[in-house]
Amino acid sequence: MSYSTADSLRPVTLDDVRGAQKMLTGVARVTAMEGSRHLTQLVGSPVHLKCENLQRTGSFKLRGAYVRIAGLLPEERAAGVVAASAGNHAQGVALASALLGVRSTVFMPKGAPLPKISATKEYGAEVRLHGHVVDETLAAAQEYAHETGAVFIHPFDHPDIIAGQGTVGLEILDQCPEVRTIVVGIGGGGLVAGVAVAVKALRPDVRIVGVQAAGAAAFPPSLAAGRPVAIKNPATMADGIKVGCPGEVPFGIVADLVDEVRTVSEDELSAALLLCLERAKLVVEPAGASPVAALLSDPRGFEGPVVALLSGGNVDPLLLNRILRHGMSAQGRYLAVTLRLTDRPGALATLLGVLSVVDANVLDVSHVRTDPRLGLTEAEVELHLETKGPVHCAEVGQALRDAGYTVID
């Protein structure tokens, strides 16, 4: 299943995906399909989670990378491979190369999460940091391939990659034959393209919905223009789908086979990640949580049964901590409030007593006495509180105002 450069735009077929599935036997896991009671109640019909976050290397990327590298000619393998990735494709290429005995070099953005960099190295790849977005990193890796003769393994813009990712679609149909809608996160488009090829060939009635982060949504303008269009400065916490321009090969498939592309906000991504962790007990990265974010943003907008494809679970613990706090704040379960009070003995204790009455748990207190904005007898206090939702947040604010405190924010 190897393609020359001239043949790299060749259409991807169901036979390609089935061939990839045979190739991946014993290499990629058939990942679990878990039902979600909470999302089922919200959507009004069964919702299942396809857990590619539990795949080897923590994402679906091993599938396409292995199929692409396994299809290389002996002389191409001898030259080694090079890839560019924010992390998941990097790990997929590194592990696939190690399994196939091929030397690999991986270019990663300078801001790539440290756990992804470390894991890529541990799988045996040489890692080089270059650029700040995937598109810059891609250019550096392609230049390296030109200079050294190494085979460039694109993260999404190649038929072999798409065929490998499409094996997820075959598994979904096998595990949930009654599925009516499949929701998939989109970066460059390789995963959703592969899933669409497999699913639409066998079940053209199944609706395929792609999801992009609003700050890195290149597909909507590209689909409107009828060709891949680059966007400037894509920005999102979901580094796995932070791609500035769709790939040529997946774009054509998405335009033909994907029914709809939606966007989600950063708040919705945070809430989705928090839901996966709390309700499903699954660690999912922001890109992997994007299908769940789409369900949360419009729960009645999807015909069920629905399968939400959790594409990956590789998230930096520091980022996870920030996202969880952001998600809790968005849900009204975390409240930061600044207020002024008279600077006298016992004033802070009195304030904390007010909060105790309304059952707000104090997580952190910052007390400022010396500031030009403050009067001689004033102090400013910033409180971080654990709350129980928007209604409780409003109750806390009202209790503080009723007690005579000046709430600044």
C-alpha atoms as one frame of an Amber mdcrd trajectory, in Angstrom:
protein
   0.000   0.000   0.000   2.881   2.359  -0.752   2.313   5.410  -2.938   4.782
   7.478  -4.941   4.793  11.247  -4.595   2.936  11.568  -7.891   0.289   9.146
  -6.645  -0.137  10.729  -3.218  -3.500  12.254  -4.201  -4.945   8.849  -5.135
  -8.459   8.277  -3.758  -8.762   6.221  -0.578 -11.195   3.306  -0.805 -12.879
   0.871   1.535 -10.481  -1.823   0.286  -7.569   0.373   1.385  -9.045   0.647
   4.869  -9.704  -3.076   5.080  -6.139  -3.767   3.961  -4.893  -1.416   6.667
  -6.998  -3.253   9.237  -5.313  -6.558   8.352  -1.902  -4.898   8.543  -2.666
  -3.519  12.012  -3.752  -6.852  13.483  -1.631  -7.437  16.569  -0.204  -3.907
  16.355  -3.059  -1.518  17.185  -5.599  -2.298  19.876  -9.299  -2.610  19.166
 -10.159   0.096  21.673 -13.171   0.002  23.977 -16.599   1.475  23.286 -18.100
   2.830  26.502 -21.643   4.034  27.048 -22.176   7.421  28.712 -25.285   7.668
  30.872 -24.847  11.407  31.434 -24.487  12.270  27.745 -27.305   9.890  26.872
 -29.613  11.844  29.157 -28.514  15.162  27.646 -28.781  14.052  24.021 -31.973
  12.048  24.515 -30.636   8.927  22.813 -27.726   6.523  23.435 -24.245   8.050
  23.374 -21.129   5.889  23.219 -17.487   6.908  23.600 -14.913   5.300  21.277
 -11.822   5.316  23.486  -8.831   5.894  21.227  -7.282   7.655  24.212  -6.596
   4.076  25.398  -4.811   3.162  22.167  -1.073   2.377  22.228   0.835   5.695
  22.444  -2.374   7.259  23.789  -4.016   8.156  20.467  -5.257   6.872  17.107
  -2.093   8.083  15.346  -0.274   4.749  15.553  -2.748   3.317  13.034  -1.900
   5.600  10.137   1.794   5.858  10.939   2.276   2.091  10.992   0.406   1.551
   7.723   2.406   4.290   6.000   5.827   3.072   7.176   5.021  -0.618   6.663
   4.226   0.162   3.031   7.638   1.676   2.278  10.051  -0.048  -0.080  13.221
  -1.585   1.462  15.419   1.238   0.155  13.005   3.809   1.594  13.110   2.159
   5.004  16.907   2.159   4.865  16.873   5.945   4.414  14.845   6.393   7.601
  11.720   8.453   8.148  11.025  11.968   9.378   7.803  13.436  10.761   6.413
  16.612  12.256   3.848  16.693  15.039   2.626  18.405  18.193   2.941  15.045
  19.898   0.468  12.306  19.005   1.659  11.676  15.441   5.206  11.957  16.781
   4.631   9.091  19.179   2.818   7.046  16.552   5.699   7.409  14.097   8.277
   6.690  16.793   6.602   3.472  17.931   5.731   2.311  14.405   9.331   2.878
  13.321  10.655   0.966  16.308   8.319  -1.958  15.619   9.412  -2.036  11.966
  13.127  -1.451  12.610  13.255   1.932  10.866  15.267   4.953  12.047  13.041
   7.959  12.832  13.553  11.688  13.338  10.640  13.768  14.623  10.257  17.553
  14.510   7.983  19.004  17.198   6.847  22.595  17.929   8.793  24.371  20.640
   5.661  24.534  22.781   4.871  20.818  22.556   3.907  19.295  25.943   6.899
  17.825  27.753   5.249  14.412  28.335   4.754  14.051  24.564   8.371  14.998
  23.868   9.655  12.556  26.479   7.430   9.725  25.252   8.535  10.259  21.646
  12.170   9.990  22.687  11.482   6.886  24.762   9.946   5.169  21.724  13.303
   5.627  20.020  12.952   8.715  17.815  15.409  11.583  17.591  13.436  14.717
  18.527  14.132  18.193  17.128  12.162  21.233  18.317  11.287  23.801  15.644
   8.567  26.412  15.111   5.567  27.403  17.192   2.711  25.825  15.184   2.480
  22.513  13.352   2.675  24.170   9.928   6.123  25.649  10.694   7.262  22.321
  12.073   6.002  20.556   8.959   8.083  22.825   6.738  11.247  22.079   8.744
  10.653  18.337   8.578  10.053  18.475   4.814  13.290  20.403   4.352  15.124
  17.765   6.394  13.635  15.046   4.189  14.829  16.881   1.055  18.332  17.283
   2.460  18.810  13.770   3.863  16.637  11.519   1.706  14.554  10.423   4.691
  10.922   9.622   3.852   8.555  12.285   5.134   5.607  10.785   7.051   2.870
  13.391   6.880   0.501  13.446   9.876  -2.658  13.544   7.752  -2.082  14.308
   4.062  -1.412  10.862   2.566  -3.690   7.986   1.475  -1.895   5.420   3.672
  -2.329   7.612   6.745  -6.018   8.110   6.002  -6.554   4.395   5.361  -4.941
   3.555   8.697  -7.068   6.049  10.591 -10.133   4.715   8.798  -9.828   1.442
  10.688 -11.384   3.275  13.647 -14.535   3.621  11.536 -14.673  -0.113  10.850
 -14.398  -0.803  14.577 -17.183   1.668  15.349 -19.557  -0.064  12.939 -18.672
  -3.437  14.419 -19.052  -2.315  18.031 -22.133  -0.130  17.531 -23.956  -1.323
  14.381 -27.017   0.773  15.245 -25.032   4.060  15.171 -26.711   7.006  13.436
 -24.168   9.797  14.047 -20.384   9.723  14.502 -18.719  12.854  15.898 -14.998
  13.286  15.207 -12.490  16.028  16.061 -10.688  17.604  13.096  -7.184  19.000
  12.809  -5.705  18.398   9.373  -8.545  16.015   8.552  -6.883  12.592   8.340
  -8.977  10.902  11.024 -12.386  12.193   9.970 -11.543  11.473   6.320 -10.591
   7.874   7.076 -13.657   7.311   9.229 -15.870   8.822   6.536 -14.394   6.592
   3.796 -14.997   3.434   5.827 -18.393   4.322   7.265 -20.018   5.912   4.219
 -19.026   2.942   2.016 -20.829   0.541   4.346 -23.470   2.758   5.955 -24.185
   5.855   3.842 -27.079   6.662   6.180 -24.729   7.366   9.102 -24.146  11.083
   9.634 -20.493  12.164  10.068 -19.974  15.390  12.025 -16.535  16.978  12.307
 -15.560  19.286  15.161 -12.898  21.996  15.249 -11.760  24.392  17.946 -13.152
  27.837  17.101  -9.694  29.404  17.317  -8.182  26.916  14.868 -11.042  26.240
  12.473  -9.593  26.083   8.968 -12.204  23.734   7.509 -15.275  26.043   7.497
 -13.602  28.726   5.331 -11.932  26.033   3.228 -15.225  24.276   2.536 -16.819
  27.615   1.688 -13.987  28.361  -0.754 -13.950  24.853  -2.228 -10.219  24.422
  -1.536  -7.865  24.279   1.467  -7.468  27.759   2.929  -4.834  28.589   5.540
  -5.811  30.617   8.591  -3.366  32.848  10.425  -2.242  32.217  13.983  -4.487
  29.302  15.009  -4.979  29.432  18.765  -6.472  26.769  21.013  -5.595  24.692
  24.051  -6.324  21.633  21.868  -2.844  21.237  20.402  -3.807  17.956  18.725
  -6.161  19.782  16.326  -4.246  23.069  16.121  -3.648  22.966  12.363  -3.675
  26.082  10.196  -4.580  24.479   6.869  -6.378  21.259   5.831  -4.495  18.622
   3.881  -5.234  18.275   0.170  -6.128  14.575   0.368  -8.393  14.689   3.437
 -10.001  17.941   2.290 -11.409  16.312  -0.820 -12.819  13.435   1.212 -14.294
  15.725   3.870 -15.923  17.895   1.213 -17.524  14.812  -0.394 -18.409  12.635
   2.590 -18.559  14.596   5.860 -22.045  15.930   6.524 -21.196  18.864   8.761
 -18.291  20.632  10.468 -18.981  22.412  13.763 -16.806  24.559  16.017 -16.535
  24.624  19.806 -15.198  27.216  22.228 -12.382  26.866  24.733 -14.942  26.892
  27.561 -16.797  24.022  25.908 -13.556  22.063  25.480 -12.743  22.572  29.158
 -16.195  21.446  30.244 -15.972  18.379  27.991 -12.602  17.345  29.367 -13.906
  17.748  32.913 -16.984  15.660  32.092 -14.861  12.846  30.616 -12.735  12.785
  33.743 -15.556  12.995  36.282 -18.348  11.026  34.650 -16.546   8.568  32.360
 -13.335   8.233  34.439 -11.329   8.808  31.247  -8.295  11.062  30.876  -8.772
  12.798  27.518  -6.757  15.619  25.975  -8.600  18.739  24.742  -8.518  17.619
  21.088  -9.897  14.229  22.090 -12.693  15.879  24.061 -13.844  18.047  21.134
 -16.669  15.651  20.065 -18.014  15.696  23.626 -17.782  19.503  23.590 -19.943
  19.528  20.470 -22.543  17.359  22.203 -22.551  19.649  25.231 -22.939  22.770
  23.079 -26.012  21.436  21.243 -27.185  18.225  22.913 -30.410  17.941  20.918
 -28.711  18.542  17.597 -27.533  14.973  17.032 -29.558  11.952  15.942 -28.766
   8.923  18.067 -27.341   6.521  18.749 -24.245   8.748  18.720 -20.594   7.701
  18.882 -18.165  10.393  20.077 -14.615   9.506  19.065 -12.150  10.333  21.861
  -9.063  10.600  19.678  -6.354  10.910  22.335  -5.437  11.144  25.993  -1.950
  12.654  25.958  -2.252  15.792  28.069   0.415  17.640  30.041  -0.480  17.416
  33.779   0.179  21.145  34.200  -2.160  21.963  31.332  -4.689  19.477  32.683
  -4.685  21.291  36.025  -5.329  24.657  34.338  -8.019  23.212  32.100  -9.822
  21.580  34.995  -9.887  24.838  36.937 -11.075  26.655  33.813 -13.773  24.043
  33.274 -14.891  24.230  36.888 -15.075  28.012  36.642 -17.123  27.801  33.440
 -19.574  25.493  35.224 -19.851  27.786  38.231 -17.983  25.377  40.488 -14.984
  27.623  40.999 -15.332  31.312  41.842 -12.647  33.986  42.144 -13.838  37.143
  43.894 -12.016  40.286  45.031 -13.456  42.573  47.708 -12.491  45.321  50.129
 -12.952  45.308  53.865 -11.897  47.348  56.877  -8.372  46.409  57.964  -8.923
  45.542  61.625  -8.332  42.472  63.821 -10.922  39.775  63.157 -12.122  41.246
  59.845 -10.915  38.279  57.809 -12.442  35.824  60.268 -15.790  37.629  59.980
 -15.605  37.414  56.177 -14.857  33.710  56.285 -17.833  33.276  58.612 -20.129
  34.785  55.976 -18.785  32.339  53.410 -19.238  29.451  55.814 -22.934  30.258
  56.213 -23.493  29.972  52.450 -21.360  26.786  52.298 -18.610  28.148  50.015
 -15.342  26.273  50.451 -12.305  28.591  50.544  -9.409  27.228  48.488  -7.052
  30.209  48.643  -6.858  33.675  50.222  -4.668  36.601  49.124  -4.591  39.584
  51.525  -3.269  42.981  50.286  -2.816  45.931  52.674  -0.303  48.136  50.841
  -1.640  49.474  47.571  -2.071  53.088  46.402  -5.684  52.285  45.485  -6.549
  51.426  49.098  -7.569  53.803  51.832  -5.636  54.033  55.074  -7.946  51.581
  56.872  -8.775  49.352  53.893  -7.502  45.951  52.827  -8.159  44.022  49.644
  -8.826  40.295  49.713  -8.869  37.926  46.755 -10.664  34.658  47.423 -10.724
  31.465  45.379 -13.818  29.494  46.282 -15.205  26.084  45.459 -18.885  26.468
  44.640 -21.771  24.270  43.473 -22.877  25.920  40.252 -24.074  29.257  38.838
 -26.972  29.563  41.291 -24.666  29.015  44.253 -22.186  31.569  42.834 -24.972
  34.147  42.732 -25.941  33.290  46.320 -22.334  33.787  47.473 -22.108  37.186
  45.781 -25.408  38.320  47.261 -24.426  37.153  50.755 -21.222  39.193  50.560
 -23.068  42.302  49.418 -25.751  41.835  52.101 -22.979  41.685  54.697 -21.752
  45.099  53.544 -18.694  44.099  51.537 -17.688  45.949  48.383 -17.226  43.270
  45.749 -14.796  44.419  43.035 -15.138  41.360  40.746
